[in-house]
């Protein structure tokens, strides 16, 4: 007889690869108006490829975040908009996404999680730089103790991760507006996804030590305050 295998954390393994992220982007069939939109959507799709489910985007994120009581019957699952991508790029140069872990929608789970674990991703463009922040959530809201839920931060330069394409090409396939996708995905996973997923960080790995992205065109850090 062998030892019983401990249940795996649903977001404990890196699943996002550049081909996987590009496939998720194409499958979503959203409209990107600019290369900036395409880069932001690639960051978002990295979270999806890592095992997160989108609950809401854009202006719909904050009302859900601060909602104290559900208007609809509680079925034990996080609430999800019928089409959560609606309005994802309606805010000029600002973006917001709210996720829960895929396990919360997995009927095969052996036991319910003590709390619905998820994440909130927000970003804003300042000049040529996309400044992203992510934070872990439990039961839809950030913990009241900021020190227990570090805010992860990543800066991505458009000069490194985007290409100029015409409107027709961008509308047909926004992935064609991306550059250095491997570095983009790697920085997003190590700097935005890993900290909120509770993964252990190897202090000897200089690409993730202190959760700082070392890739070209990317800088990252975590802090204890928003």
CSV table of C-alpha atoms in Angstrom, one decimal:
chain,number,residue,atom,x,y,z
A,1,UNK,CA,0.0,0.0,0.0
A,2,UNK,CA,1.2,3.5,-0.8
A,3,UNK,CA,0.8,6.7,1.0
A,4,UNK,CA,-2.4,8.6,0.4
A,5,UNK,CA,-1.9,11.6,-1.8
A,6,UNK,CA,-2.7,14.9,-0.3
A,7,UNK,CA,-5.3,17.0,-2.3
A,8,UNK,CA,-3.5,19.5,-4.5
A,9,UNK,CA,-4.1,23.2,-4.2
A,10,UNK,CA,-6.1,24.1,-7.4
A,11,UNK,CA,-3.7,26.9,-8.2
A,12,UNK,CA,-0.5,25.4,-6.8
A,13,UNK,CA,1.1,24.5,-10.2
A,14,UNK,CA,2.1,26.7,-13.0
A,15,UNK,CA,-0.3,26.0,-15.9
A,16,UNK,CA,0.0,29.2,-18.0
A,17,UNK,CA,2.3,28.8,-21.0
A,18,UNK,CA,2.6,31.3,-23.8
A,19,UNK,CA,0.6,29.0,-26.2
A,20,UNK,CA,-2.0,28.4,-23.5
A,21,UNK,CA,-2.5,32.1,-22.9
A,22,UNK,CA,-2.7,32.9,-26.6
A,23,UNK,CA,-5.3,30.1,-27.0
A,24,UNK,CA,-7.4,31.5,-24.2
A,25,UNK,CA,-7.2,35.0,-25.7
A,26,UNK,CA,-8.4,33.8,-29.1
A,27,UNK,CA,-11.2,31.7,-27.5
A,28,UNK,CA,-12.5,34.7,-25.5
A,29,UNK,CA,-13.3,36.5,-28.8
A,30,UNK,CA,-13.3,39.9,-27.2
A,31,UNK,CA,-12.7,43.2,-29.0
A,32,UNK,CA,-9.4,44.9,-28.2
A,33,UNK,CA,-9.4,48.5,-29.4
A,34,UNK,CA,-5.7,49.2,-29.0
A,35,UNK,CA,-2.4,47.3,-28.4
A,36,UNK,CA,-2.7,48.4,-24.8
A,37,UNK,CA,-6.0,46.5,-24.5
A,38,UNK,CA,-4.3,43.4,-26.0
A,39,UNK,CA,-1.4,43.5,-23.4
A,40,UNK,CA,-3.8,43.9,-20.6
A,41,UNK,CA,-6.0,41.1,-21.9
A,42,UNK,CA,-3.0,38.8,-22.1
A,43,UNK,CA,-2.3,39.5,-18.4
A,44,UNK,CA,-5.9,38.7,-17.6
A,45,UNK,CA,-5.8,35.5,-19.7
A,46,UNK,CA,-2.7,34.4,-17.8
A,47,UNK,CA,-4.9,34.3,-14.7
A,48,UNK,CA,-7.5,32.3,-16.6
A,49,UNK,CA,-4.9,29.8,-17.8
A,50,UNK,CA,-3.6,29.5,-14.2
A,51,UNK,CA,-7.0,28.1,-13.1
A,52,UNK,CA,-9.0,31.2,-12.1
A,53,UNK,CA,-12.7,31.9,-13.1
A,54,UNK,CA,-13.6,35.4,-14.0
A,55,UNK,CA,-16.6,36.8,-12.0
A,56,UNK,CA,-16.7,40.4,-13.2
A,57,UNK,CA,-14.7,43.0,-15.0
A,58,UNK,CA,-14.5,46.8,-15.3
A,59,UNK,CA,-17.0,48.8,-13.3
A,60,UNK,CA,-18.7,45.6,-12.1
A,61,UNK,CA,-15.8,44.7,-9.9
A,62,UNK,CA,-16.1,47.2,-7.1
A,63,UNK,CA,-19.8,46.9,-6.5
A,64,UNK,CA,-19.3,43.1,-6.1
A,65,UNK,CA,-16.3,43.6,-3.9
A,66,UNK,CA,-18.1,45.7,-1.4
A,67,UNK,CA,-21.5,43.9,-1.5
A,68,UNK,CA,-22.4,42.7,2.0
A,69,UNK,CA,-25.5,40.7,1.1
A,70,UNK,CA,-26.4,38.7,-2.0
A,71,UNK,CA,-29.7,39.7,-3.5
A,72,UNK,CA,-30.2,36.2,-5.0
A,73,UNK,CA,-30.4,32.9,-3.0
A,74,UNK,CA,-27.1,31.7,-1.7
A,75,UNK,CA,-26.2,28.5,-3.5
A,76,UNK,CA,-22.8,28.2,-1.9
A,77,UNK,CA,-20.9,29.5,-5.0
A,78,UNK,CA,-19.3,32.8,-5.8
A,79,UNK,CA,-21.6,35.1,-7.8
A,80,UNK,CA,-20.7,35.4,-11.5
A,81,UNK,CA,-22.0,37.8,-14.1
A,82,UNK,CA,-23.8,36.1,-17.1
A,83,UNK,CA,-21.1,37.5,-19.4
A,84,UNK,CA,-18.3,38.7,-17.1
A,85,UNK,CA,-16.2,40.2,-19.8
A,86,UNK,CA,-18.9,42.9,-20.6
A,87,UNK,CA,-17.3,46.3,-20.0
A,88,UNK,CA,-13.8,45.0,-19.4
A,89,UNK,CA,-12.2,47.8,-21.4
A,90,UNK,CA,-14.8,50.6,-21.0
A,91,UNK,CA,-12.7,52.6,-18.6
A,92,UNK,CA,-10.0,54.7,-20.4
A,93,UNK,CA,-6.6,53.2,-19.6
A,94,UNK,CA,-7.9,51.5,-16.5
A,95,UNK,CA,-8.9,47.9,-16.0
A,96,UNK,CA,-10.3,45.7,-13.2
A,97,UNK,CA,-11.0,41.9,-13.0
A,98,UNK,CA,-12.3,39.8,-10.2
A,99,UNK,CA,-11.7,36.0,-10.0
A,100,UNK,CA,-12.4,33.0,-7.9
A,101,UNK,CA,-10.4,29.7,-7.9
A,102,UNK,CA,-11.6,27.1,-10.4
A,103,UNK,CA,-12.0,24.6,-7.5
A,104,UNK,CA,-15.1,26.6,-6.3
A,105,UNK,CA,-16.8,25.4,-9.5
A,106,UNK,CA,-15.4,21.9,-9.4
A,107,UNK,CA,-18.1,19.4,-8.3
A,108,UNK,CA,-15.5,16.7,-8.0
A,109,UNK,CA,-13.8,18.4,-5.0
A,110,UNK,CA,-13.6,16.0,-2.1
A,111,UNK,CA,-14.5,18.7,0.5
A,112,UNK,CA,-15.6,22.3,0.2
A,113,UNK,CA,-13.0,25.0,0.8
A,114,UNK,CA,-13.2,26.9,4.1
A,115,UNK,CA,-13.5,30.1,2.1
A,116,UNK,CA,-13.9,31.0,-1.5
A,117,UNK,CA,-10.4,31.9,-2.6
A,118,UNK,CA,-9.9,34.3,-5.4
A,119,UNK,CA,-8.1,37.4,-6.6
A,120,UNK,CA,-8.6,40.9,-7.8
A,121,UNK,CA,-6.5,42.4,-10.6
A,122,UNK,CA,-6.4,46.1,-11.3
A,123,UNK,CA,-4.2,48.0,-13.7
A,124,UNK,CA,-3.7,51.5,-15.1
A,125,UNK,CA,-1.6,53.0,-17.9
A,126,UNK,CA,0.8,55.7,-17.0
A,127,UNK,CA,2.6,56.9,-20.1
A,128,UNK,CA,4.1,53.9,-21.8
A,129,UNK,CA,3.8,51.6,-18.8
A,130,UNK,CA,1.0,49.3,-17.7
A,131,UNK,CA,1.0,49.2,-13.9
A,132,UNK,CA,-0.7,46.1,-12.5
A,133,UNK,CA,-1.7,45.1,-9.0
A,134,UNK,CA,-3.2,41.9,-7.7
A,135,UNK,CA,-4.4,40.8,-4.3
A,136,UNK,CA,-5.7,37.5,-2.9
A,137,UNK,CA,-9.3,37.5,-1.7
A,138,UNK,CA,-11.4,35.2,0.5
A,139,UNK,CA,-15.1,35.1,0.2
A,140,UNK,CA,-15.0,37.9,-2.3
A,141,UNK,CA,-13.2,40.5,-0.3
A,142,UNK,CA,-9.7,41.4,0.8
A,143,UNK,CA,-8.9,40.4,4.3
A,144,UNK,CA,-9.1,43.2,6.9
A,145,UNK,CA,-5.5,42.6,7.9
A,146,UNK,CA,-3.5,44.0,4.9
A,147,UNK,CA,-0.3,42.4,6.2
A,148,UNK,CA,-1.7,38.9,5.6
A,149,UNK,CA,-2.7,39.6,2.0
A,150,UNK,CA,0.3,41.2,0.2
A,151,UNK,CA,-0.4,43.5,-2.7
A,152,UNK,CA,1.6,42.3,-5.7
A,153,UNK,CA,2.7,44.8,-8.3
A,154,UNK,CA,4.1,44.6,-11.9
A,155,UNK,CA,5.1,47.2,-14.4
A,156,UNK,CA,5.1,46.3,-18.1
A,157,UNK,CA,6.4,48.6,-20.8
A,158,UNK,CA,4.5,48.7,-24.1
A,159,UNK,CA,7.7,49.2,-26.0
A,160,UNK,CA,8.7,45.7,-24.9
A,161,UNK,CA,5.4,43.8,-25.0
A,162,UNK,CA,3.3,45.4,-27.8
A,163,UNK,CA,3.5,45.9,-31.6
A,164,UNK,CA,1.8,48.4,-33.8
A,165,UNK,CA,-0.9,46.7,-35.9
A,166,UNK,CA,-3.8,48.1,-38.0
A,167,UNK,CA,-7.3,48.1,-36.6
A,168,UNK,CA,-8.4,45.3,-38.9
A,169,UNK,CA,-5.6,43.0,-37.7
A,170,UNK,CA,-6.2,43.9,-34.1
A,171,UNK,CA,-10.0,43.2,-34.3
A,172,UNK,CA,-9.4,39.9,-36.1
A,173,UNK,CA,-6.7,38.6,-33.7
A,174,UNK,CA,-5.5,40.7,-30.8
A,175,UNK,CA,-2.6,38.3,-30.1
A,176,UNK,CA,-0.9,39.7,-33.1
A,177,UNK,CA,-0.4,43.0,-31.2
A,178,UNK,CA,1.7,41.3,-28.6
A,179,UNK,CA,5.5,41.1,-28.4
A,180,UNK,CA,7.8,38.9,-26.2
A,181,UNK,CA,4.8,36.9,-25.0
A,182,UNK,CA,7.1,34.4,-23.1
A,183,UNK,CA,8.5,37.2,-20.9
A,184,UNK,CA,5.1,38.7,-20.4
A,185,UNK,CA,3.5,35.4,-19.3
A,186,UNK,CA,6.5,34.6,-17.1
A,187,UNK,CA,6.5,38.0,-15.3
A,188,UNK,CA,2.7,37.8,-14.8
A,189,UNK,CA,2.8,34.3,-13.3
A,190,UNK,CA,5.8,35.0,-11.0
A,191,UNK,CA,4.9,38.5,-9.9
A,192,UNK,CA,1.1,38.7,-10.0
A,193,UNK,CA,-0.3,35.2,-9.8
A,194,UNK,CA,2.1,33.3,-7.5
A,195,UNK,CA,1.8,35.7,-4.6
A,196,UNK,CA,-2.0,35.7,-4.5
A,197,UNK,CA,-2.1,31.9,-5.1
A,198,UNK,CA,-0.2,31.2,-2.0
A,199,UNK,CA,2.6,29.5,-3.8
A,200,UNK,CA,6.0,29.2,-2.0
A,201,UNK,CA,8.7,31.3,-3.6
A,202,UNK,CA,12.2,30.0,-3.9
A,203,UNK,CA,14.5,32.6,-2.4
A,204,UNK,CA,17.4,31.3,-4.5
A,205,UNK,CA,15.5,31.9,-7.7
A,206,UNK,CA,16.5,35.3,-8.8
A,207,UNK,CA,13.6,35.5,-11.2
A,208,UNK,CA,11.1,35.2,-8.4
A,209,UNK,CA,13.1,36.2,-5.3
A,210,UNK,CA,11.1,38.8,-3.4
A,211,UNK,CA,8.6,38.3,-6.2
A,212,UNK,CA,10.5,40.8,-8.4
A,213,UNK,CA,10.2,40.2,-12.1
A,214,UNK,CA,13.7,40.3,-13.8
A,215,UNK,CA,12.5,39.9,-17.4
A,216,UNK,CA,13.0,42.6,-20.0
A,217,UNK,CA,10.6,45.5,-19.7
A,218,UNK,CA,9.1,44.3,-16.4
A,219,UNK,CA,9.5,45.3,-12.8
A,220,UNK,CA,7.6,43.8,-9.9
A,221,UNK,CA,7.3,44.0,-6.1
A,222,UNK,CA,4.9,43.3,-3.3
A,223,UNK,CA,3.8,45.5,-0.4
A,224,UNK,CA,1.5,45.3,2.5
A,225,UNK,CA,-0.7,48.3,1.6
A,226,UNK,CA,-2.8,49.3,-1.3
